[in-house]
Amino acid sequence: MKSALNSHGDDGYQVTQYDLELDYKIVPNRLSARARIAAAAARPLSKFGLDLSGFKVAGVHVDGRAARFSRSGNKLTVKPAKPVVGRFKVEVRYAGNPKPVDGHWGDIGWDELTDGVLVASQPIGAPTWFPCNDRPADKASYRVTVTTSSAYAVLVTGDLVSRRVGGSTTTWVYERREPTSTYLMSVQIGRYEDLAMPESQRLAVPRSLVPAARYDFGRQPEMAVLFSRLFGPYPFGEYVVVVADDELEDPIEAQGMAIFGRNHVDGRRTYQRLVAHELAHQWFGNSLTIADWPHIWLNEGFATYAEWLWSEECGGPPVAALAAQWRARLESLPEDLAIADPGEAHLFDERVYKRGALTLHALRGEVGDPVFFAVLRSWAEAHRHATVTTEQFIAHAEAHAGRSLRDLFAAWLERPALPRP
Ligand SMILES: [Zn+2]
């Protein structure tokens, strides 16, 4: 089968900024948009690719001149009037009915809710709402302008810089200055109450869920304090949790944001571990983003380990007990997955999460607490707002430990069989 992941992205150029103007009509689910993309190419390109799923493209300009373009699958191939090299600008005008893409990972991308919109793009859903260089290593800044019905709140991953009410529609402008991968950009449209919380946190929730959500997310500021102590300062300005008024299979992280379903809120903190997990992604996944998808354990193993750290901190089962519990669970599952490269269909396999966390626990046992926590913190600080690989993490851990850890990482990450205790 053709790899969906590998068909996305073009390594011939790097985007520096996306400026997206979106006009969205909720009832007909109609998006009319213009994307202005500032990019740079190291070598001359007579053509280049953007990822865009669906939509009718009305026109493409490169450096102000009309460019030829063609569509094939999710690829928009642009042929500029003359080859581009160094800095160049692309403008794409497009319109249509956005819809999610389906695949191994369920429906991802721009998704209509019962009453609003949710965007959750990991790993390759970003082209469902804007033309982009859709690979995680291509981080850029963003300006996103959304005009839609004034009856709805619009939340975009970034800082709100203006909001203009124009009668029946309102125009919201957001800026995301920190380098951000395409899959971590998100738009949320709904009838949300906006609740302020300590530690620069906010909750956007349907009115009916306000009391339960206040309770369920009530310890999230303390989680931020713990994670800041362990991993270094929170990497963004705000942290916004959106609770959609629909059910979601899993919560999902975006830049400075996490999206939960109404099924994750019950007023009993049943899903507290997921609250910790999504917050931890702001360090591991969002600030430090994997350079390519095979390194996914650097996101999910770390976020899972953060769940365990929070559990111990708040008086729940300690890390050692959770590690033993999940090791027993893994022993009951097939040992046929290499965590360092689980393959496209198993990117979000439970074993990647739990064995990834157990890899960190094994490292901790090997090097001791002072070195282990120094490794985590300096890792998050050294690669803040950058991209990372498994090789880099191993080298980083070895530098702190002062010795080779190849055997440990090979056993946990490369060989499918669980290392014997
Ligand atoms: Zn996760």
Tab-separated table of C-alpha atoms and ligand atoms in Angstrom:
chain	number	residue	atom	x	y	z
A	1	MET	CA	0.000	0.000	0.000
A	2	LYS	CA	1.216	3.488	-0.811
A	3	SER	CA	2.307	5.342	2.292
A	4	ALA	CA	-0.049	8.193	3.139
A	5	LEU	CA	2.531	9.816	5.391
A	6	ASN	CA	5.310	9.803	2.814
A	7	SER	CA	3.138	11.382	0.149
A	8	HIS	CA	2.824	14.528	2.278
A	9	GLY	CA	5.312	17.374	2.325
A	10	ASP	CA	7.981	18.679	-0.035
A	11	ASP	CA	11.522	18.895	1.307
A	12	GLY	CA	12.588	21.237	-1.507
A	13	TYR	CA	11.544	24.304	0.459
A	14	GLN	CA	10.735	25.485	3.972
A	15	VAL	CA	7.765	27.669	4.961
A	16	THR	CA	8.427	30.618	7.268
A	17	GLN	CA	4.878	31.962	7.583
A	18	TYR	CA	1.289	31.123	6.705
A	19	ASP	CA	-1.230	33.951	6.525
A	20	LEU	CA	-4.681	32.378	6.207
A	21	GLU	CA	-7.917	34.283	5.601
A	22	LEU	CA	-10.899	32.016	6.073
A	23	ASP	CA	-14.508	32.915	5.448
A	24	TYR	CA	-16.688	30.142	6.800
A	25	LYS	CA	-20.443	29.642	6.586
A	26	ILE	CA	-21.479	27.138	9.214
A	27	VAL	CA	-24.817	25.789	7.984
A	28	PRO	CA	-23.755	24.999	4.392
A	29	ASN	CA	-20.210	24.099	5.665
A	30	ARG	CA	-18.698	26.364	3.046
A	31	LEU	CA	-15.138	27.674	3.271
A	32	SER	CA	-13.802	30.414	0.989
A	33	ALA	CA	-10.187	31.161	1.687
A	34	ARG	CA	-6.943	32.762	0.696
A	35	ALA	CA	-3.572	31.474	1.867
A	36	ARG	CA	-0.438	33.554	1.622
A	37	ILE	CA	2.650	31.485	2.225
A	38	ALA	CA	6.155	32.874	2.720
A	39	ALA	CA	8.757	30.232	1.999
A	40	ALA	CA	12.413	29.703	1.148
A	41	ALA	CA	14.061	27.281	-1.265
A	42	ALA	CA	17.724	26.346	-0.963
A	43	ARG	CA	17.966	25.349	-4.636
A	44	PRO	CA	16.039	26.570	-7.714
A	45	LEU	CA	12.600	24.959	-8.079
A	46	SER	CA	10.806	24.914	-11.410
A	47	LYS	CA	7.855	23.349	-9.579
A	48	PHE	CA	6.946	22.549	-5.993
A	49	GLY	CA	4.197	20.763	-4.114
A	50	LEU	CA	1.618	21.882	-1.579
A	51	ASP	CA	-0.743	19.509	0.199
A	52	LEU	CA	-4.430	20.355	-0.170
A	53	SER	CA	-7.318	17.951	0.235
A	54	GLY	CA	-10.493	18.748	-1.686
A	55	PHE	CA	-11.550	22.325	-2.598
A	56	LYS	CA	-11.618	24.064	-5.927
A	57	VAL	CA	-8.534	26.173	-6.483
A	58	ALA	CA	-9.414	29.497	-8.120
A	59	GLY	CA	-5.870	30.683	-8.655
A	60	VAL	CA	-2.243	30.481	-7.572
A	61	HIS	CA	0.239	33.348	-7.648
A	62	VAL	CA	3.958	33.139	-6.986
A	63	ASP	CA	5.685	36.404	-6.128
A	64	GLY	CA	2.674	38.252	-7.495
A	65	ARG	CA	2.586	36.489	-10.885
A	66	ALA	CA	-0.045	33.961	-11.907
A	67	ALA	CA	1.356	30.437	-11.786
A	68	ARG	CA	0.251	27.260	-13.502
A	69	PHE	CA	-0.906	24.507	-11.208
A	70	SER	CA	-2.268	20.957	-11.326
A	71	ARG	CA	-4.056	18.690	-8.867
A	72	SER	CA	-3.485	15.018	-8.222
A	73	GLY	CA	-4.866	13.351	-5.117
A	74	ASN	CA	-4.032	15.604	-2.185
A	75	LYS	CA	-1.204	17.306	-4.031
A	76	LEU	CA	-1.330	20.772	-5.546
A	77	THR	CA	1.677	21.098	-7.837
A	78	VAL	CA	2.660	24.673	-8.627
A	79	LYS	CA	4.728	25.654	-11.666
A	80	PRO	CA	5.832	29.275	-11.267
A	81	ALA	CA	6.423	31.472	-14.321
A	82	LYS	CA	10.137	31.307	-13.505
A	83	PRO	CA	11.924	29.009	-11.026
A	84	VAL	CA	11.959	30.171	-7.428
A	85	VAL	CA	15.067	30.217	-5.272
A	86	GLY	CA	15.719	31.856	-1.914
A	87	ARG	CA	12.681	33.604	-0.451
A	88	PHE	CA	9.407	33.459	-2.354
A	89	LYS	CA	5.705	34.028	-1.732
A	90	VAL	CA	2.782	31.888	-2.824
A	91	GLU	CA	-0.864	32.894	-2.783
A	92	VAL	CA	-3.612	30.301	-3.196
A	93	ARG	CA	-7.304	31.128	-3.462
A	94	TYR	CA	-9.595	28.170	-2.839
A	95	ALA	CA	-13.144	27.300	-1.810
A	96	GLY	CA	-15.357	24.326	-1.130
A	97	ASN	CA	-16.922	22.136	1.533
A	98	PRO	CA	-14.155	21.047	3.893
A	99	LYS	CA	-14.291	17.476	5.104
A	100	PRO	CA	-11.982	15.221	7.104
A	101	VAL	CA	-9.728	12.591	5.539
A	102	ASP	CA	-10.150	9.036	6.709
A	103	GLY	CA	-7.482	6.389	7.013
A	104	HIS	CA	-5.635	4.444	9.684
A	105	TRP	CA	-6.318	7.164	12.211
A	106	GLY	CA	-10.065	7.704	11.838
A	107	ASP	CA	-11.414	11.030	10.580
A	108	ILE	CA	-8.783	13.736	10.839
A	109	GLY	CA	-8.746	17.396	9.880
A	110	TRP	CA	-11.611	19.859	9.540
A	111	ASP	CA	-14.702	18.163	10.935
A	112	GLU	CA	-18.264	19.455	11.270
A	113	LEU	CA	-19.736	19.070	14.737
A	114	THR	CA	-23.449	18.938	15.522
A	115	ASP	CA	-23.178	22.697	16.017
A	116	GLY	CA	-19.789	24.014	14.994
A	117	VAL	CA	-16.374	22.845	13.816
A	118	LEU	CA	-13.491	20.915	15.268
A	119	VAL	CA	-10.047	20.572	13.707
A	120	ALA	CA	-7.772	17.762	14.911
A	121	SER	CA	-5.127	17.044	12.307
A	122	GLN	CA	-2.562	14.619	13.684
A	123	PRO	CA	-0.897	13.306	11.652
A	124	ILE	CA	-1.894	14.483	8.150
A	125	GLY	CA	-5.203	16.394	8.435
A	126	ALA	CA	-3.915	19.952	7.968
A	127	PRO	CA	-4.507	19.956	4.160
A	128	THR	CA	-8.245	19.613	4.839
A	129	TRP	CA	-8.321	23.339	5.591
A	130	PHE	CA	-5.244	25.023	4.141
A	131	PRO	CA	-2.595	24.386	1.468
A	132	CYS	CA	0.624	23.561	3.271
A	133	ASN	CA	3.971	21.845	3.297
A	134	ASP	CA	2.565	19.072	5.426
A	135	ARG	CA	5.521	17.530	7.186
A	136	PRO	CA	6.168	17.896	10.911
A	137	ALA	CA	9.733	19.159	10.425
A	138	ASP	CA	8.498	22.237	8.544
A	139	LYS	CA	7.610	24.568	11.407
A	140	ALA	CA	6.338	28.063	10.649
A	141	SER	CA	4.556	31.008	12.243
A	142	TYR	CA	0.913	31.742	11.467
A	143	ARG	CA	-1.628	34.485	11.171
A	144	VAL	CA	-5.163	33.131	10.894
A	145	THR	CA	-8.203	35.303	10.200
A	146	VAL	CA	-11.607	33.640	10.511
A	147	THR	CA	-14.896	35.316	9.611
A	148	THR	CA	-18.033	33.464	10.625
A	149	SER	CA	-21.412	33.822	12.312
A	150	SER	CA	-21.335	36.103	15.360
A	151	ALA	CA	-23.318	33.508	17.334
A	152	TYR	CA	-20.210	31.355	17.664
A	153	ALA	CA	-16.899	31.553	19.476
A	154	VAL	CA	-13.830	30.952	17.305
A	155	LEU	CA	-10.676	29.632	18.913
A	156	VAL	CA	-7.509	29.276	16.865
A	157	THR	CA	-4.196	28.003	18.196
A	158	GLY	CA	-2.496	31.325	18.932
A	159	ASP	CA	-2.963	34.733	20.519
A	160	LEU	CA	-6.138	36.631	19.698
A	161	VAL	CA	-4.968	39.957	18.264
A	162	SER	CA	-8.315	41.402	17.154
A	163	ARG	CA	-12.018	40.699	16.987
A	164	ARG	CA	-14.312	42.815	14.844
A	165	VAL	CA	-18.055	42.372	15.067
A	166	GLY	CA	-19.627	43.240	11.724
A	167	GLY	CA	-23.302	42.556	12.399
A	168	SER	CA	-24.168	38.970	11.628
A	169	THR	CA	-20.537	37.945	11.249
A	170	THR	CA	-17.459	38.444	13.378
A	171	THR	CA	-13.848	38.449	12.209
A	172	TRP	CA	-11.296	36.915	14.555
A	173	VAL	CA	-7.554	37.343	14.007
A	174	TYR	CA	-5.070	35.063	15.728
A	175	GLU	CA	-1.289	34.974	15.582
A	176	ARG	CA	0.929	32.059	16.419
A	177	ARG	CA	4.510	33.289	16.590
A	178	GLU	CA	6.195	30.152	17.934
A	179	PRO	CA	7.351	27.768	15.176
A	180	THR	CA	4.494	25.318	14.704
A	181	SER	CA	4.011	22.179	12.648
A	182	THR	CA	1.008	22.124	10.325
A	183	TYR	CA	-0.724	19.295	12.203
A	184	LEU	CA	-0.713	21.322	15.418
A	185	MET	CA	-2.690	24.220	13.966
A	186	SER	CA	-6.353	24.132	14.866
A	187	VAL	CA	-9.625	26.024	14.534
A	188	GLN	CA	-12.488	25.419	16.954
A	189	ILE	CA	-15.911	26.954	16.317
A	190	GLY	CA	-18.730	26.454	18.790
A	191	ARG	CA	-21.052	27.957	21.379
A	192	TYR	CA	-18.508	28.055	24.173
A	193	GLU	CA	-18.277	29.709	27.556
A	194	ASP	CA	-14.771	31.038	28.127
A	195	LEU	CA	-13.486	30.402	31.660
A	196	ALA	CA	-10.193	31.764	32.999
A	197	MET	CA	-8.032	29.556	35.192
A	198	PRO	CA	-4.714	30.028	37.035
A	199	GLU	CA	-1.362	29.489	35.270
A	200	SER	CA	-2.544	31.252	32.062
A	201	GLN	CA	-5.038	28.488	31.386
A	202	ARG	CA	-8.519	28.809	29.914
A	203	LEU	CA	-11.428	26.483	29.389
A	204	ALA	CA	-13.854	26.816	26.468
A	205	VAL	CA	-16.859	24.629	27.215
A	206	PRO	CA	-20.543	24.332	26.357
A	207	ARG	CA	-22.632	26.030	29.049
A	208	SER	CA	-24.194	22.760	30.218
A	209	LEU	CA	-20.747	21.356	31.040
A	210	VAL	CA	-19.336	24.343	32.951
A	211	PRO	CA	-19.644	22.956	36.519
A	212	ALA	CA	-18.355	19.483	35.638
A	213	ALA	CA	-15.498	20.869	33.532
A	214	ARG	CA	-14.448	23.308	36.259
A	215	TYR	CA	-14.078	20.337	38.586
A	216	ASP	CA	-12.501	17.906	36.111
A	217	PHE	CA	-9.841	20.389	34.974
A	218	GLY	CA	-9.481	21.915	38.449
A	219	ARG	CA	-6.065	20.389	39.100
A	220	GLN	CA	-4.643	21.214	35.685
A	221	PRO	CA	-2.854	24.359	36.978
A	222	GLU	CA	-1.059	22.178	39.551
A	223	MET	CA	-0.055	19.824	36.755
A	224	ALA	CA	1.481	22.794	34.932
A	225	VAL	CA	3.447	23.678	38.067
A	226	LEU	CA	4.763	20.100	38.348
A	227	PHE	CA	5.655	19.848	34.659
A	228	SER	CA	7.337	23.282	34.679
A	229	ARG	CA	9.472	22.124	37.578
A	230	LEU	CA	10.400	18.885	35.812
A	231	PHE	CA	10.555	19.931	32.146
A	232	GLY	CA	11.253	23.672	32.294
A	233	PRO	CA	8.899	26.640	31.766
A	234	TYR	CA	5.617	26.138	29.879
A	235	PRO	CA	6.622	26.709	26.231
A	236	PHE	CA	3.718	28.953	25.124
A	237	GLY	CA	1.681	31.920	26.356
A	238	GLU	CA	-1.693	30.392	27.110
A	239	TYR	CA	-3.051	26.895	27.389
A	240	VAL	CA	-6.629	26.579	26.189
A	241	VAL	CA	-8.714	23.458	26.689
A	242	VAL	CA	-11.723	23.160	24.377
A	243	VAL	CA	-14.449	20.690	25.286
A	244	ALA	CA	-16.496	20.017	22.170
A	245	ASP	CA	-20.220	19.447	22.572
A	246	ASP	CA	-19.820	16.089	20.786
A	247	GLU	CA	-18.200	12.816	21.726
A	248	LEU	CA	-14.591	12.245	20.713
A	249	GLU	CA	-12.731	8.970	20.780
A	250	ASP	CA	-9.567	10.510	22.245
A	251	PRO	CA	-8.565	14.010	23.290
A	252	ILE	CA	-6.015	15.586	20.956
A	253	GLU	CA	-3.273	18.159	21.364
A	254	ALA	CA	-2.786	21.322	19.325
A	255	GLN	CA	-0.328	24.181	19.837
A	256	GLY	CA	-1.126	25.781	23.200
A	257	MET	CA	-4.459	23.930	23.094
A	258	ALA	CA	-6.081	20.574	23.726
A	259	ILE	CA	-9.457	19.349	22.515
A	260	PHE	CA	-11.602	17.011	24.591
A	261	GLY	CA	-15.022	15.523	23.889
A	262	ARG	CA	-18.045	15.951	26.152
A	263	ASN	CA	-17.633	12.253	27.002
A	264	HIS	CA	-14.331	13.093	28.732
A	265	VAL	CA	-16.088	15.332	31.253
A	266	ASP	CA	-18.168	13.669	33.975
A	267	GLY	CA	-17.588	15.798	37.074
A	268	ARG	CA	-15.670	12.924	38.714
A	269	ARG	CA	-12.168	13.409	37.245
A	270	THR	CA	-12.421	10.010	35.574
A	271	TYR	CA	-10.145	11.176	32.763
A	272	GLN	CA	-7.578	13.049	34.830
A	273	ARG	CA	-4.718	11.042	33.329
A	274	LEU	CA	-5.720	12.352	29.892
A	275	VAL	CA	-5.738	15.917	31.227
A	276	ALA	CA	-2.115	15.392	32.309
A	277	HIS	CA	-1.253	13.632	29.044
A	278	GLU	CA	-2.494	16.453	26.786
A	279	LEU	CA	-0.818	19.134	28.888
A	280	ALA	CA	2.505	17.251	28.765
A	281	HIS	CA	2.315	17.282	24.949
A	282	GLN	CA	2.901	21.038	25.061
A	283	TRP	CA	6.511	20.184	25.939
A	284	PHE	CA	6.830	16.811	24.194
A	285	GLY	CA	5.209	16.947	20.781
A	286	ASN	CA	4.459	20.636	20.420
A	287	SER	CA	7.512	22.579	21.585
A	288	LEU	CA	9.773	19.632	20.744
A	289	THR	CA	8.218	18.165	17.598
A	290	ILE	CA	9.356	14.941	16.022
A	291	ALA	CA	11.202	15.504	12.740
A	292	ASP	CA	9.299	12.579	11.231
A	293	TRP	CA	6.518	10.215	12.292
A	294	PRO	CA	8.581	7.100	13.140
A	295	HIS	CA	9.890	9.006	16.195
A	296	ILE	CA	6.346	9.204	17.623
A	297	TRP	CA	7.358	7.541	20.934
A	298	LEU	CA	9.165	10.804	21.752
A	299	ASN	CA	5.692	12.363	21.929
A	300	GLU	CA	3.532	9.561	23.280
A	301	GLY	CA	5.975	7.746	25.548
A	302	PHE	CA	6.898	11.027	27.235
A	303	ALA	CA	3.280	12.197	27.618
A	304	THR	CA	2.372	8.806	29.083
A	305	TYR	CA	5.274	8.978	31.530
A	306	ALA	CA	4.067	12.457	32.523
A	307	GLU	CA	0.669	10.898	33.378
A	308	TRP	CA	2.463	8.557	35.754
A	309	LEU	CA	4.503	11.376	37.298
A	310	TRP	CA	1.309	13.323	37.935
A	311	SER	CA	-0.392	10.253	39.406
A	312	GLU	CA	2.379	9.913	41.976
A	313	GLU	CA	2.415	13.649	42.674
A	314	CYS	CA	-1.314	13.815	43.391
A	315	GLY	CA	-1.401	10.787	45.681
A	316	GLY	CA	-2.513	8.223	43.096
A	317	PRO	CA	-0.610	5.054	42.217
A	318	PRO	CA	3.150	5.773	42.137
A	319	VAL	CA	5.204	5.523	38.956
A	320	ALA	CA	6.716	2.156	39.915
A	321	ALA	CA	3.271	0.589	40.371
A	322	LEU	CA	2.009	1.965	37.053
A	323	ALA	CA	5.165	0.760	35.301
A	324	ALA	CA	4.659	-2.743	36.699
A	325	GLN	CA	0.970	-2.716	35.769
A	326	TRP	CA	1.627	-1.665	32.183
A	327	ARG	CA	4.536	-4.043	31.780
A	328	ALA	CA	2.176	-6.877	32.740
A	329	ARG	CA	-0.316	-5.593	30.181
A	330	LEU	CA	2.350	-5.472	27.442
A	331	GLU	CA	3.338	-9.044	28.250
A	332	SER	CA	-0.208	-10.058	27.312
A	333	LEU	CA	0.035	-8.361	23.875
A	334	PRO	CA	1.921	-9.467	20.749
A	335	GLU	CA	5.598	-8.476	20.872
A	336	ASP	CA	5.871	-7.661	17.198
A	337	LEU	CA	6.376	-3.917	17.164
A	338	ALA	CA	9.632	-1.932	17.062
A	339	ILE	CA	8.831	1.192	19.057
A	340	ALA	CA	11.443	3.294	17.256
A	341	ASP	CA	9.588	2.727	13.967
A	342	PRO	CA	6.129	1.265	14.579
A	343	GLY	CA	4.918	1.769	11.001
A	344	GLU	CA	2.095	3.887	9.712
A	345	ALA	CA	-0.809	1.708	10.882
A	346	HIS	CA	0.596	1.426	14.427
A	347	LEU	CA	1.666	5.026	14.950
A	348	PHE	CA	-0.826	5.462	17.789
A	349	ASP	CA	-0.785	1.867	18.991
A	350	GLU	CA	-1.206	1.509	22.758
A	351	ARG	CA	2.134	-0.325	22.846
A	352	VAL	CA	3.979	2.727	21.508
A	353	TYR	CA	2.587	4.799	24.388
A	354	LYS	CA	3.149	2.324	27.207
A	355	ARG	CA	6.420	0.822	26.055
A	356	GLY	CA	7.669	4.304	25.254
A	357	ALA	CA	6.953	5.285	28.861
A	358	LEU	CA	8.571	2.060	30.101
A	359	THR	CA	11.658	2.923	28.052
A	360	LEU	CA	11.965	6.127	30.048
A	361	HIS	CA	11.394	4.206	33.273
A	362	ALA	CA	14.159	1.763	32.318
A	363	LEU	CA	16.462	4.706	31.607
A	364	ARG	CA	15.609	6.130	35.026
A	365	GLY	CA	16.463	2.812	36.680
A	366	GLU	CA	19.745	2.666	34.779
A	367	VAL	CA	21.052	6.193	35.432
A	368	GLY	CA	19.287	7.131	38.695
A	369	ASP	CA	16.879	9.958	39.474
A	370	PRO	CA	19.244	12.977	39.418
A	371	VAL	CA	20.626	12.162	35.969
A	372	PHE	CA	17.230	11.054	34.613
A	373	PHE	CA	15.422	14.256	35.548
A	374	ALA	CA	18.363	16.352	34.345
A	375	VAL	CA	18.060	14.528	31.010
A	376	LEU	CA	14.324	15.301	30.696
A	377	ARG	CA	14.651	18.938	31.617
A	378	SER	CA	17.724	19.689	29.501
A	379	TRP	CA	16.153	17.797	26.568
A	380	ALA	CA	13.064	20.033	26.677
A	381	GLU	CA	15.192	23.164	27.034
A	382	ALA	CA	17.832	22.347	24.427
A	383	HIS	CA	15.280	21.633	21.684
A	384	ARG	CA	12.589	24.124	22.671
A	385	HIS	CA	10.484	25.050	19.588
A	386	ALA	CA	12.610	22.801	17.370
A	387	THR	CA	12.398	19.280	15.938
A	388	VAL	CA	13.880	16.108	17.379
A	389	THR	CA	14.754	12.500	16.554
A	390	THR	CA	15.281	9.305	18.555
A	391	GLU	CA	19.001	9.390	17.713
A	392	GLN	CA	19.257	12.854	19.227
A	393	PHE	CA	17.555	11.703	22.406
A	394	ILE	CA	19.875	8.730	22.812
A	395	ALA	CA	22.930	10.953	22.278
A	396	HIS	CA	21.515	13.485	24.760
A	397	ALA	CA	20.931	10.842	27.445
A	398	GLU	CA	24.388	9.359	26.892
A	399	ALA	CA	26.030	12.779	27.227
A	400	HIS	CA	24.385	13.231	30.643
A	401	ALA	CA	25.053	9.679	31.794
A	402	GLY	CA	28.655	9.853	30.630
A	403	ARG	CA	28.503	6.419	29.033
A	404	SER	CA	26.944	4.388	26.263
A	405	LEU	CA	23.260	3.485	26.630
A	406	ARG	CA	23.029	1.801	23.204
A	407	ASP	CA	22.144	-1.618	24.595
A	408	LEU	CA	19.331	-0.284	26.742
A	409	PHE	CA	17.736	1.738	23.947
A	410	ALA	CA	18.241	-1.007	21.355
A	411	ALA	CA	16.474	-3.509	23.620
A	412	TRP	CA	13.549	-1.209	24.374
A	413	LEU	CA	13.112	0.598	21.059
A	414	GLU	CA	14.464	-1.516	18.239
A	415	ARG	CA	13.751	-5.139	19.139
A	416	PRO	CA	10.105	-6.232	19.231
A	417	ALA	CA	10.564	-8.616	22.212
A	418	LEU	CA	10.096	-7.011	25.622
A	419	PRO	CA	13.418	-6.846	27.494
A	420	ARG	CA	13.449	-9.292	30.398
A	421	PRO	CA	13.284	-7.553	33.779
B	1	ZN	ZN	-0.776	11.704	23.138
